[in-house]
Amino acid sequence: MHERIVAFVKALRAAGVRVSLAESLDSFNALEQLGISDRQLFHDALLATLVKDASQQAQFEELFPLFFGHGDAPMISGANGLSGLDPDELQQLRQEIAQLRERIRELMQRLMDGQNLTPEELAALARSSGINHIQSLNQRRWVERRMEQQMGLNEFKQALEALLKQLEEGGMDAAALTEIMQQMQGNAQALRDQISQFVGSGLAERMSNDYNPQTGDDLQHRPFGSLSDADLQRMRQEVRRLAALLRSRAALRQKRDKAGQVDIKRTMRNNMRYDGVPMKLEYRKKQQKPKLVIICDISTSMRPVAEFMLRMIYELQDQVSKTHSFAFIANLHDITEQLNDSRADISVNDVLESIPPGYYNTDLGHSLDTFLHSHLSTVDWRTTVIIVGDGRNNFNNPRLESLQTIRRHAKRLIWFTPEDRWQWGTGDSDMQLYAPLCDRVHLVTNLAELTAAVDRLLAN
């Protein structure tokens, strides 16, 4: 148990909860006095000794069950849960399940028998669902959905309704049907809980193992998705410092350009008539401030990236010739005027609050089409179009022709995505279709990568 508590403390630190060595020792002293047999007392002792800031309790409550279990109800076996069915009704149920197609048949059989997934089965499912590429607990639900999909749980409701209908037409009475429905639904939820617990505890233990106390509090390199509310607030302050640094770099480049930097290649080429003697020096053209159009996906998964991108660009207004900004989830919104009304940090918050996230309703293709028909006049040969999004389109039409037209009108098209290349094309991702149409695609999973991408944008 001591090793488990040490791992729990490391996971808390990795999640942004500050736990000192003295507080860790306090937790061991408290458990020595109180014991670990009473789960609630055990929970309260750790909470009281390890968390000193109420705003960090949410991280504790998320991680505690992943290390010490939920205490959820296990699956009920057929013999215990279907005691009200006589042998003929049980046989009828088995025959109907045997008629189902292969994958859903295996699931329904498992739910009827109350057969949990073994650790080996869970590990195989998790590996094939991409858990080895996941770094943050915030991406936990994505893996769970893929595992549930592989098990056939997303088809469970329709399959159960069809099964009950077949049994009813076969003459089974209402009480037996109710008993079957309750057992199957209860076991399906238990199976989802088992998957959720396996994924969550696996990711939490990885966080604990990977935690490095030397870099643990380096917010710039922590994935956006792993940041707590307190971390996000600290990051917002950090953005101003980084913006000031980028502004200094950009000003230095402009000063160097004004001084006139010799273009060696052009000088040598144009002085060939003097036998290569540089009689006439050629200078590089003065750098022009970029003109930007930013199109941001502000759905739930994309909000941190979009927020920090907008904050950084609007802190750098003096380095940009002109900026038009748009935000979308299901529809495209022109937010340029909102962002110009007052300070950038206040305006960005207003924008995010005025467009609340929905539930799986992102439609990038439709938003690109709206931009093409209503806002293409904001794009010309000097404009860099930046799309901030993960390319996930909820299986809607990606409207590639709209993006191609936008690209033809712009100086260049750049995409900022928080998803690595291996995630492109998985599920509802159309990123593998959009990427070839872009001049560059930047991976921005943390503030350091976002800063580097914006710096490169200003340099070119």
One Martini backbone bead per residue (centre of mass of N, CA, C, O) as a GRO file, in nm:
protein
  460
    1MET     BB    1   0.055   0.064  -0.017
    2HIS     BB    2   0.290   0.262  -0.017
    3GLU     BB    3   0.344   0.256  -0.323
    4ARG     BB    4   0.062   0.357  -0.402
    5ILE     BB    5   0.083   0.634  -0.262
    6VAL     BB    6   0.330   0.735  -0.408
    7ALA     BB    7   0.201   0.723  -0.690
    8PHE     BB    8  -0.031   0.917  -0.622
    9VAL     BB    9   0.145   1.164  -0.560
   10LYS     BB   10   0.276   1.181  -0.841
   11ALA     BB   11   0.011   1.223  -0.994
   12LEU     BB   12  -0.067   1.484  -0.857
   13ARG     BB   13   0.178   1.643  -0.953
   14ALA     BB   14   0.127   1.596  -1.258
   15ALA     BB   15  -0.166   1.752  -1.221
   16GLY     BB   16  -0.070   2.018  -1.024
   17VAL     BB   17  -0.028   1.920  -0.736
   18ARG     BB   18   0.102   2.040  -0.439
   19VAL     BB   19   0.339   1.813  -0.286
   20SER     BB   20   0.503   1.761  -0.014
   21LEU     BB   21   0.699   1.576   0.185
   22ALA     BB   22   0.553   1.640   0.451
   23GLU     BB   23   0.267   1.563   0.343
   24SER     BB   24   0.331   1.271   0.286
   25LEU     BB   25   0.403   1.197   0.580
   26ASP     BB   26   0.130   1.274   0.697
   27SER     BB   27  -0.031   1.051   0.552
   28PHE     BB   28   0.109   0.813   0.689
   29ASN     BB   29   0.045   0.891   0.980
   30ALA     BB   30  -0.262   0.889   0.951
   31LEU     BB   31  -0.287   0.586   0.858
   32GLU     BB   32  -0.160   0.466   1.112
   33GLN     BB   33  -0.402   0.564   1.294
   34LEU     BB   34  -0.667   0.481   1.100
   35GLY     BB   35  -0.627   0.320   0.860
   36ILE     BB   36  -0.780   0.118   0.562
   37SER     BB   37  -1.073  -0.011   0.600
   38ASP     BB   38  -1.198   0.272   0.574
   39ARG     BB   39  -1.263   0.434   0.290
   40GLN     BB   40  -1.354   0.721   0.379
   41LEU     BB   41  -1.123   0.769   0.579
   42PHE     BB   42  -0.896   0.732   0.376
   43HIS     BB   43  -0.981   0.962   0.190
   44ASP     BB   44  -0.979   1.195   0.404
   45ALA     BB   45  -0.684   1.170   0.489
   46LEU     BB   46  -0.558   1.236   0.213
   47LEU     BB   47  -0.701   1.503   0.160
   48ALA     BB   48  -0.603   1.657   0.420
   49THR     BB   49  -0.281   1.613   0.361
   50LEU     BB   50  -0.248   1.678   0.029
   51VAL     BB   51  -0.474   1.912   0.023
   52LYS     BB   52  -0.461   2.284   0.043
   53ASP     BB   53  -0.637   2.339  -0.222
   54ALA     BB   54  -0.959   2.353  -0.324
   55SER     BB   55  -0.902   2.373  -0.641
   56GLN     BB   56  -0.753   2.064  -0.623
   57GLN     BB   57  -0.977   1.848  -0.561
   58ALA     BB   58  -1.055   1.743  -0.842
   59GLN     BB   59  -0.793   1.584  -0.894
   60PHE     BB   60  -0.824   1.397  -0.655
   61GLU     BB   61  -1.109   1.275  -0.732
   62GLU     BB   62  -1.006   1.154  -1.003
   63LEU     BB   63  -0.758   0.973  -0.890
   64PHE     BB   64  -0.846   0.797  -0.651
   65PRO     BB   65  -1.017   0.568  -0.804
   66LEU     BB   66  -0.770   0.483  -0.990
   67PHE     BB   67  -0.599   0.369  -0.731
   68PHE     BB   68  -0.864   0.263  -0.522
   69GLY     BB   69  -1.126   0.253  -0.648
   70HIS     BB   70  -1.489   0.254  -0.668
   71GLY     BB   71  -1.695   0.018  -0.582
   72ASP     BB   72  -1.836  -0.122  -0.799
   73ALA     BB   73  -2.059  -0.310  -0.939
   74PRO     BB   74  -2.073  -0.611  -1.047
   75MET     BB   75  -2.141  -0.852  -1.242
   76ILE     BB   76  -2.418  -1.054  -1.324
   77SER     BB   77  -2.503  -1.360  -1.329
   78GLY     BB   78  -2.738  -1.557  -1.466
   79ALA     BB   79  -2.805  -1.727  -1.211
   80ASN     BB   80  -2.862  -1.466  -1.026
   81GLY     BB   81  -3.034  -1.262  -1.224
   82LEU     BB   82  -3.232  -1.514  -1.360
   83SER     BB   83  -3.424  -1.663  -1.139
   84GLY     BB   84  -3.720  -1.608  -1.275
   85LEU     BB   85  -3.637  -1.814  -1.484
   86ASP     BB   86  -3.700  -2.073  -1.660
   87PRO     BB   87  -3.551  -2.313  -1.851
   88ASP     BB   88  -3.709  -2.238  -2.111
   89GLU     BB   89  -3.643  -1.933  -2.110
   90LEU     BB   90  -3.337  -1.961  -2.117
   91GLN     BB   91  -3.329  -2.116  -2.382
   92GLN     BB   92  -3.466  -1.897  -2.550
   93LEU     BB   93  -3.251  -1.682  -2.501
   94ARG     BB   94  -3.010  -1.837  -2.624
   95GLN     BB   95  -3.131  -1.872  -2.908
   96GLU     BB   96  -3.159  -1.573  -2.978
   97ILE     BB   97  -2.859  -1.498  -2.945
   98ALA     BB   98  -2.754  -1.706  -3.161
   99GLN     BB   99  -2.887  -1.525  -3.405
  100LEU     BB  100  -2.684  -1.329  -3.390
  101ARG     BB  101  -2.433  -1.154  -3.473
  102GLU     BB  102  -2.123  -1.206  -3.378
  103ARG     BB  103  -2.041  -0.954  -3.203
  104ILE     BB  104  -2.317  -0.916  -3.051
  105ARG     BB  105  -2.331  -1.204  -2.944
  106GLU     BB  106  -2.089  -1.191  -2.754
  107LEU     BB  107  -2.193  -0.962  -2.583
  108MET     BB  108  -2.469  -1.083  -2.489
  109GLN     BB  109  -2.345  -1.331  -2.360
  110ARG     BB  110  -2.174  -1.182  -2.152
  111LEU     BB  111  -2.413  -1.029  -2.014
  112MET     BB  112  -2.577  -1.279  -1.929
  113ASP     BB  113  -2.325  -1.419  -1.766
  114GLY     BB  114  -2.131  -1.206  -1.629
  115GLN     BB  115  -1.857  -1.147  -1.806
  116ASN     BB  116  -1.567  -1.037  -1.759
  117LEU     BB  117  -1.292  -0.883  -1.838
  118THR     BB  118  -0.985  -0.950  -1.881
  119PRO     BB  119  -0.677  -0.818  -1.855
  120GLU     BB  120  -0.592  -0.913  -2.140
  121GLU     BB  121  -0.837  -0.801  -2.294
  122LEU     BB  122  -0.802  -0.507  -2.208
  123ALA     BB  123  -0.515  -0.465  -2.317
  124ALA     BB  124  -0.580  -0.528  -2.614
  125LEU     BB  125  -0.796  -0.312  -2.656
  126ALA     BB  126  -0.622  -0.067  -2.575
  127ARG     BB  127  -0.401  -0.098  -2.788
  128SER     BB  128  -0.600  -0.089  -3.040
  129SER     BB  129  -0.701   0.215  -2.929
  130GLY     BB  130  -0.425   0.391  -2.846
  131ILE     BB  131  -0.304   0.421  -2.545
  132ASN     BB  132   0.010   0.459  -2.607
  133HIS     BB  133  -0.052   0.772  -2.721
  134ILE     BB  134  -0.145   0.862  -2.444
  135GLN     BB  135  -0.101   1.140  -2.187
  136SER     BB  136  -0.400   1.213  -2.094
  137LEU     BB  137  -0.694   1.219  -1.913
  138ASN     BB  138  -0.856   1.392  -2.129
  139GLN     BB  139  -0.826   1.129  -2.341
  140ARG     BB  140  -0.985   0.892  -2.217
  141ARG     BB  141  -1.264   0.885  -2.370
  142TRP     BB  142  -1.153   0.812  -2.646
  143VAL     BB  143  -1.064   0.524  -2.572
  144GLU     BB  144  -1.329   0.419  -2.458
  145ARG     BB  145  -1.494   0.445  -2.718
  146ARG     BB  146  -1.322   0.246  -2.884
  147MET     BB  147  -1.366   0.002  -2.701
  148GLU     BB  148  -1.675  -0.002  -2.715
  149GLN     BB  149  -1.685  -0.037  -3.020
  150GLN     BB  150  -1.537  -0.311  -3.031
  151MET     BB  151  -1.759  -0.451  -2.840
  152GLY     BB  152  -2.059  -0.316  -2.926
  153LEU     BB  153  -2.195  -0.096  -2.729
  154ASN     BB  154  -2.322   0.104  -2.952
  155GLU     BB  155  -2.542  -0.150  -3.022
  156PHE     BB  156  -2.698  -0.243  -2.767
  157LYS     BB  157  -2.978  -0.109  -2.762
  158GLN     BB  158  -3.085  -0.227  -3.029
  159ALA     BB  159  -3.031  -0.525  -2.960
  160LEU     BB  160  -3.214  -0.542  -2.711
  161GLU     BB  161  -3.479  -0.463  -2.845
  162ALA     BB  162  -3.479  -0.697  -3.048
  163LEU     BB  163  -3.469  -0.928  -2.843
  164LEU     BB  164  -3.729  -0.862  -2.684
  165LYS     BB  165  -3.916  -0.885  -2.927
  166GLN     BB  166  -3.861  -1.182  -2.991
  167LEU     BB  167  -3.949  -1.293  -2.712
  168GLU     BB  168  -4.238  -1.185  -2.720
  169GLU     BB  169  -4.318  -1.337  -2.983
  170GLY     BB  170  -4.242  -1.620  -2.829
  171GLY     BB  171  -4.409  -1.574  -2.528
  172MET     BB  172  -4.287  -1.397  -2.324
  173ASP     BB  173  -4.315  -1.251  -2.034
  174ALA     BB  174  -4.288  -0.943  -1.880
  175ALA     BB  175  -4.116  -1.020  -1.631
  176ALA     BB  176  -3.885  -1.156  -1.785
  177LEU     BB  177  -3.811  -0.915  -1.964
  178THR     BB  178  -3.737  -0.724  -1.732
  179GLU     BB  179  -3.509  -0.898  -1.617
  180ILE     BB  180  -3.331  -0.900  -1.867
  181MET     BB  181  -3.300  -0.595  -1.903
  182GLN     BB  182  -3.166  -0.532  -1.629
  183GLN     BB  183  -2.922  -0.716  -1.657
  184MET     BB  184  -2.805  -0.609  -1.920
  185GLN     BB  185  -2.778  -0.310  -1.837
  186GLY     BB  186  -2.606  -0.353  -1.584
  187ASN     BB  187  -2.370  -0.503  -1.730
  188ALA     BB  188  -2.302  -0.280  -1.932
  189GLN     BB  189  -2.219  -0.073  -1.719
  190ALA     BB  190  -2.000  -0.250  -1.587
  191LEU     BB  191  -1.827  -0.263  -1.845
  192ARG     BB  192  -1.776   0.037  -1.870
  193ASP     BB  193  -1.643   0.068  -1.592
  194GLN     BB  194  -1.409  -0.124  -1.649
  195ILE     BB  195  -1.287   0.036  -1.881
  196SER     BB  196  -1.254   0.308  -1.735
  197GLN     BB  197  -1.069   0.203  -1.508
  198PHE     BB  198  -0.842   0.096  -1.685
  199VAL     BB  199  -0.770   0.356  -1.836
  200GLY     BB  200  -0.735   0.551  -1.597
  201SER     BB  201  -0.520   0.388  -1.436
  202GLY     BB  202  -0.313   0.370  -1.663
  203LEU     BB  203  -0.270   0.679  -1.699
  204ALA     BB  204  -0.202   0.746  -1.404
  205GLU     BB  205   0.050   0.564  -1.384
  206ARG     BB  206   0.202   0.703  -1.611
  207MET     BB  207   0.216   0.978  -1.483
  208SER     BB  208   0.376   0.879  -1.239
  209ASN     BB  209   0.624   0.756  -1.393
  210ASP     BB  210   0.682   1.030  -1.574
  211TYR     BB  211   0.743   1.200  -1.344
  212ASN     BB  212   0.934   1.510  -1.319
  213PRO     BB  213   1.053   1.724  -1.081
  214GLN     BB  214   1.222   1.914  -1.282
  215THR     BB  215   0.950   1.945  -1.499
  216GLY     BB  216   0.659   1.941  -1.365
  217ASP     BB  217   0.624   2.284  -1.367
  218ASP     BB  218   0.629   2.298  -1.688
  219LEU     BB  219   0.386   2.444  -1.858
  220GLN     BB  220   0.485   2.470  -2.157
  221HIS     BB  221   0.512   2.127  -2.174
  222ARG     BB  222   0.221   2.090  -2.117
  223PRO     BB  223  -0.055   1.966  -2.201
  224PHE     BB  224  -0.349   2.117  -2.242
  225GLY     BB  225  -0.530   1.868  -2.140
  226SER     BB  226  -0.371   1.863  -1.835
  227LEU     BB  227  -0.497   2.124  -1.734
  228SER     BB  228  -0.589   2.314  -1.495
  229ASP     BB  229  -0.739   2.595  -1.394
  230ALA     BB  230  -0.487   2.706  -1.255
  231ASP     BB  231  -0.295   2.663  -1.494
  232LEU     BB  232  -0.448   2.836  -1.701
  233GLN     BB  233  -0.408   3.099  -1.545
  234ARG     BB  234  -0.096   3.095  -1.562
  235MET     BB  235  -0.082   3.083  -1.872
  236ARG     BB  236  -0.209   3.360  -1.932
  237GLN     BB  237   0.035   3.510  -1.811
  238GLU     BB  238   0.253   3.379  -1.994
  239VAL     BB  239   0.164   3.491  -2.268
  240ARG     BB  240   0.266   3.782  -2.227
  241ARG     BB  241   0.564   3.714  -2.204
  242LEU     BB  242   0.589   3.573  -2.480
  243ALA     BB  243   0.487   3.808  -2.652
  244ALA     BB  244   0.719   3.999  -2.575
  245LEU     BB  245   0.939   3.819  -2.694
  246LEU     BB  246   0.831   3.813  -2.987
  247ARG     BB  247   0.836   4.119  -3.029
  248SER     BB  248   1.140   4.153  -3.004
  249ARG     BB  249   1.218   3.973  -3.240
  250ALA     BB  250   1.057   4.122  -3.458
  251ALA     BB  251   1.196   4.398  -3.417
  252LEU     BB  252   1.479   4.298  -3.488
  253ARG     BB  253   1.419   4.213  -3.776
  254GLN     BB  254   1.323   4.494  -3.875
  255LYS     BB  255   1.584   4.643  -3.813
  256ARG     BB  256   1.759   4.473  -4.002
  257ASP     BB  257   1.598   4.537  -4.258
  258LYS     BB  258   1.642   4.847  -4.254
  259ALA     BB  259   1.956   4.834  -4.269
  260GLY     BB  260   2.031   4.623  -4.469
  261GLN     BB  261   2.067   4.319  -4.611
  262VAL     BB  262   2.272   4.132  -4.776
  263ASP     BB  263   2.233   3.971  -5.090
  264ILE     BB  264   2.441   3.742  -5.203
  265LYS     BB  265   2.310   3.606  -5.448
  266ARG     BB  266   2.219   3.864  -5.600
  267THR     BB  267   2.493   4.000  -5.613
  268MET     BB  268   2.643   3.780  -5.777
  269ARG     BB  269   2.447   3.765  -6.015
  270ASN     BB  270   2.449   4.090  -6.091
  271ASN     BB  271   2.796   4.074  -6.109
  272MET     BB  272   2.892   3.910  -6.362
  273ARG     BB  273   2.970   4.153  -6.553
  274TYR     BB  274   3.223   4.199  -6.327
  275ASP     BB  275   3.352   3.919  -6.267
  276GLY     BB  276   3.233   3.905  -5.957
  277VAL     BB  277   3.250   4.194  -5.875
  278PRO     BB  278   3.099   4.387  -5.612
  279MET     BB  279   2.975   4.682  -5.729
  280LYS     BB  280   2.667   4.589  -5.658
  281LEU     BB  281   2.449   4.597  -5.410
  282GLU     BB  282   2.213   4.370  -5.263
  283TYR     BB  283   1.892   4.378  -5.107
  284ARG     BB  284   1.669   4.291  -4.901
  285LYS     BB  285   1.357   4.282  -4.853
  286LYS     BB  286   1.121   4.415  -4.686
  287GLN     BB  287   0.939   4.324  -4.426
  288GLN     BB  288   0.613   4.217  -4.394
  289LYS     BB  289   0.336   4.231  -4.241
  290PRO     BB  290   0.104   4.024  -4.154
  291LYS     BB  291  -0.196   3.888  -4.288
  292LEU     BB  292  -0.484   3.766  -4.107
  293VAL     BB  293  -0.665   3.449  -4.091
  294ILE     BB  294  -0.873   3.309  -3.831
  295ILE     BB  295  -0.977   2.963  -3.778
  296CYS     BB  296  -1.168   2.841  -3.499
  297ASP     BB  297  -1.193   2.569  -3.298
  298ILE     BB  298  -1.437   2.573  -3.003
  299SER     BB  299  -1.450   2.315  -2.898
  300THR     BB  300  -1.380   2.146  -2.624
  301SER     BB  301  -1.098   2.020  -2.725
  302MET     BB  302  -0.999   2.323  -2.852
  303ARG     BB  303  -1.001   2.568  -2.652
  304PRO     BB  304  -0.709   2.608  -2.548
  305VAL     BB  305  -0.576   2.658  -2.823
  306ALA     BB  306  -0.758   2.888  -2.923
  307GLU     BB  307  -0.720   3.082  -2.688
  308PHE     BB  308  -0.403   3.112  -2.706
  309MET     BB  309  -0.394   3.203  -2.994
  310LEU     BB  310  -0.563   3.462  -2.965
  311ARG     BB  311  -0.401   3.594  -2.741
  312MET     BB  312  -0.130   3.610  -2.891
  313ILE     BB  313  -0.215   3.769  -3.142
  314TYR     BB  314  -0.343   4.016  -2.971
  315GLU     BB  315  -0.062   4.084  -2.836
  316LEU     BB  316   0.054   4.119  -3.160
  317GLN     BB  317  -0.076   4.356  -3.325
  318ASP     BB  318   0.185   4.532  -3.404
  319GLN     BB  319   0.285   4.272  -3.598
  320VAL     BB  320   0.010   4.316  -3.753
  321SER     BB  321  -0.173   4.436  -4.006
  322LYS     BB  322  -0.424   4.214  -4.019
  323THR     BB  323  -0.724   4.081  -3.847
  324HIS     BB  324  -0.927   3.793  -3.892
  325SER     BB  325  -1.191   3.637  -3.699
  326PHE     BB  326  -1.294   3.289  -3.643
  327ALA     BB  327  -1.566   3.081  -3.523
  328PHE     BB  328  -1.636   2.723  -3.454
  329ILE     BB  329  -1.870   2.447  -3.474
  330ALA     BB  330  -2.137   2.441  -3.654
  331ASN     BB  331  -2.079   2.749  -3.694
  332LEU     BB  332  -1.991   3.055  -3.827
  333HIS     BB  333  -1.802   3.326  -3.664
  334ASP     BB  334  -1.761   3.668  -3.641
  335ILE     BB  335  -1.497   3.803  -3.402
  336THR     BB  336  -1.349   4.070  -3.463
  337GLU     BB  337  -1.507   4.290  -3.306
  338GLN     BB  338  -1.493   4.163  -3.026
  339LEU     BB  339  -1.171   4.176  -3.013
  340ASN     BB  340  -1.164   4.505  -3.061
  341ASP     BB  341  -1.318   4.635  -2.814
  342SER     BB  342  -1.092   4.521  -2.615
  343ARG     BB  343  -0.927   4.339  -2.434
  344ALA     BB  344  -0.818   4.035  -2.517
  345ASP     BB  345  -0.886   3.863  -2.261
  346ILE     BB  346  -1.182   3.956  -2.245
  347SER     BB  347  -1.275   3.891  -2.535
  348VAL     BB  348  -1.217   3.589  -2.539
  349ASN     BB  349  -1.412   3.517  -2.315
  350ASP     BB  350  -1.666   3.624  -2.455
  351VAL     BB  351  -1.657   3.436  -2.696
  352LEU     BB  352  -1.665   3.160  -2.544
  353GLU     BB  353  -1.938   3.225  -2.395
  354SER     BB  354  -2.115   3.286  -2.664
  355ILE     BB  355  -1.996   2.984  -2.758
  356PRO     BB  356  -2.111   2.708  -2.673
  357PRO     BB  357  -2.070   2.389  -2.631
  358GLY     BB  358  -2.154   2.088  -2.757
  359TYR     BB  359  -2.262   1.762  -2.892
  360TYR     BB  360  -2.119   1.650  -3.151
  361ASN     BB  361  -2.138   1.941  -3.367
  362THR     BB  362  -1.909   1.952  -3.553
  363ASP     BB  363  -1.868   2.164  -3.869
  364LEU     BB  364  -1.625   2.230  -4.084
  365GLY     BB  365  -1.733   2.217  -4.372
  366HIS     BB  366  -1.958   2.429  -4.333
  367SER     BB  367  -1.770   2.660  -4.238
  368LEU     BB  368  -1.602   2.678  -4.497
  369ASP     BB  369  -1.841   2.744  -4.679
  370THR     BB  370  -1.920   3.007  -4.539
  371PHE     BB  371  -1.656   3.154  -4.583
  372LEU     BB  372  -1.653   3.144  -4.891
  373HIS     BB  373  -1.943   3.303  -4.928
  374SER     BB  374  -1.891   3.555  -4.692
  375HIS     BB  375  -1.535   3.595  -4.644
  376LEU     BB  376  -1.328   3.604  -4.892
  377SER     BB  377  -1.257   3.920  -4.889
  378THR     BB  378  -1.030   3.880  -4.652
  379VAL     BB  379  -0.869   3.753  -4.897
  380ASP     BB  380  -0.528   3.770  -5.017
  381TRP     BB  381  -0.198   3.768  -5.130
  382ARG     BB  382  -0.116   3.858  -4.811
  383THR     BB  383  -0.265   3.618  -4.682
  384THR     BB  384  -0.282   3.430  -4.383
  385VAL     BB  385  -0.419   3.118  -4.326
  386ILE     BB  386  -0.557   2.999  -4.012
  387ILE     BB  387  -0.608   2.676  -3.875
  388VAL     BB  388  -0.776   2.574  -3.570
  389GLY     BB  389  -0.760   2.217  -3.552
  390ASP     BB  390  -0.846   1.853  -3.569
  391GLY     BB  391  -1.040   1.762  -3.819
  392ARG     BB  392  -1.312   1.709  -3.682
  393ASN     BB  393  -1.650   1.624  -3.848
  394ASN     BB  394  -1.871   1.411  -3.776
  395PHE     BB  395  -1.906   1.285  -4.075
  396ASN     BB  396  -1.895   1.516  -4.249
  397ASN     BB  397  -1.850   1.716  -4.501
  398PRO     BB  398  -1.529   1.850  -4.574
  399ARG     BB  399  -1.502   2.049  -4.813
  400LEU     BB  400  -1.235   2.067  -4.999
  401GLU     BB  401  -1.303   2.283  -5.217
  402SER     BB  402  -1.310   2.522  -5.020
  403LEU     BB  403  -1.013   2.507  -4.930
  404GLN     BB  404  -0.889   2.537  -5.211
  405THR     BB  405  -1.000   2.821  -5.268
  406ILE     BB  406  -0.870   2.963  -5.031
  407ARG     BB  407  -0.579   2.896  -5.109
  408ARG     BB  408  -0.575   3.047  -5.387
  409HIS     BB  409  -0.619   3.341  -5.242
  410ALA     BB  410  -0.372   3.294  -5.074
  411LYS     BB  411  -0.052   3.293  -4.968
  412ARG     BB  412  -0.125   3.095  -4.720
  413LEU     BB  413  -0.166   2.768  -4.548
  414ILE     BB  414  -0.229   2.708  -4.199
  415TRP     BB  415  -0.204   2.440  -3.951
  416PHE     BB  416  -0.335   2.387  -3.620
  417THR     BB  417  -0.267   2.090  -3.427
  418PRO     BB  418  -0.318   1.856  -3.144
  419GLU     BB  419  -0.270   1.616  -3.344
  420ASP     BB  420  -0.120   1.353  -3.430
  421ARG     BB  421  -0.064   1.168  -3.710
  422TRP     BB  422  -0.185   0.893  -3.599
  423GLN     BB  423  -0.486   1.033  -3.566
  424TRP     BB  424  -0.527   1.049  -3.850
  425GLY     BB  425  -0.831   0.899  -3.961
  426THR     BB  426  -0.964   0.863  -3.697
  427GLY     BB  427  -1.271   0.825  -3.708
  428ASP     BB  428  -1.370   1.173  -3.766
  429SER     BB  429  -1.107   1.224  -3.918
  430ASP     BB  430  -0.985   1.471  -4.188
  431MET     BB  431  -0.677   1.545  -4.184
  432GLN     BB  432  -0.563   1.370  -4.426
  433LEU     BB  433  -0.717   1.567  -4.634
  434TYR     BB  434  -0.617   1.859  -4.551
  435ALA     BB  435  -0.302   1.862  -4.536
  436PRO     BB  436  -0.225   1.867  -4.854
  437LEU     BB  437  -0.355   2.175  -4.875
  438CYS     BB  438  -0.116   2.269  -4.712
  439ASP     BB  439   0.182   2.428  -4.639
  440ARG     BB  440   0.133   2.383  -4.321
  441VAL     BB  441   0.179   2.170  -4.022
  442HIS     BB  442   0.115   2.220  -3.679
  443LEU     BB  443   0.210   2.097  -3.373
  444VAL     BB  444  -0.012   2.187  -3.081
  445THR     BB  445   0.010   2.081  -2.736
  446ASN     BB  446   0.164   2.341  -2.639
  447LEU     BB  447   0.304   2.644  -2.563
  448ALA     BB  448   0.579   2.599  -2.697
  449GLU     BB  449   0.470   2.519  -2.980
  450LEU     BB  450   0.301   2.773  -3.026
  451THR     BB  451   0.529   2.979  -3.007
  452ALA     BB  452   0.702   2.864  -3.239
  453ALA     BB  453   0.484   2.897  -3.460
  454VAL     BB  454   0.443   3.206  -3.433
  455ASP     BB  455   0.735   3.287  -3.481
  456ARG     BB  456   0.747   3.174  -3.770
  457LEU     BB  457   0.520   3.344  -3.882
  458LEU     BB  458   0.669   3.625  -3.831
  459ALA     BB  459   0.935   3.556  -3.994
  460ASN     BB  460   0.771   3.510  -4.286
   0.00000   0.00000   0.00000
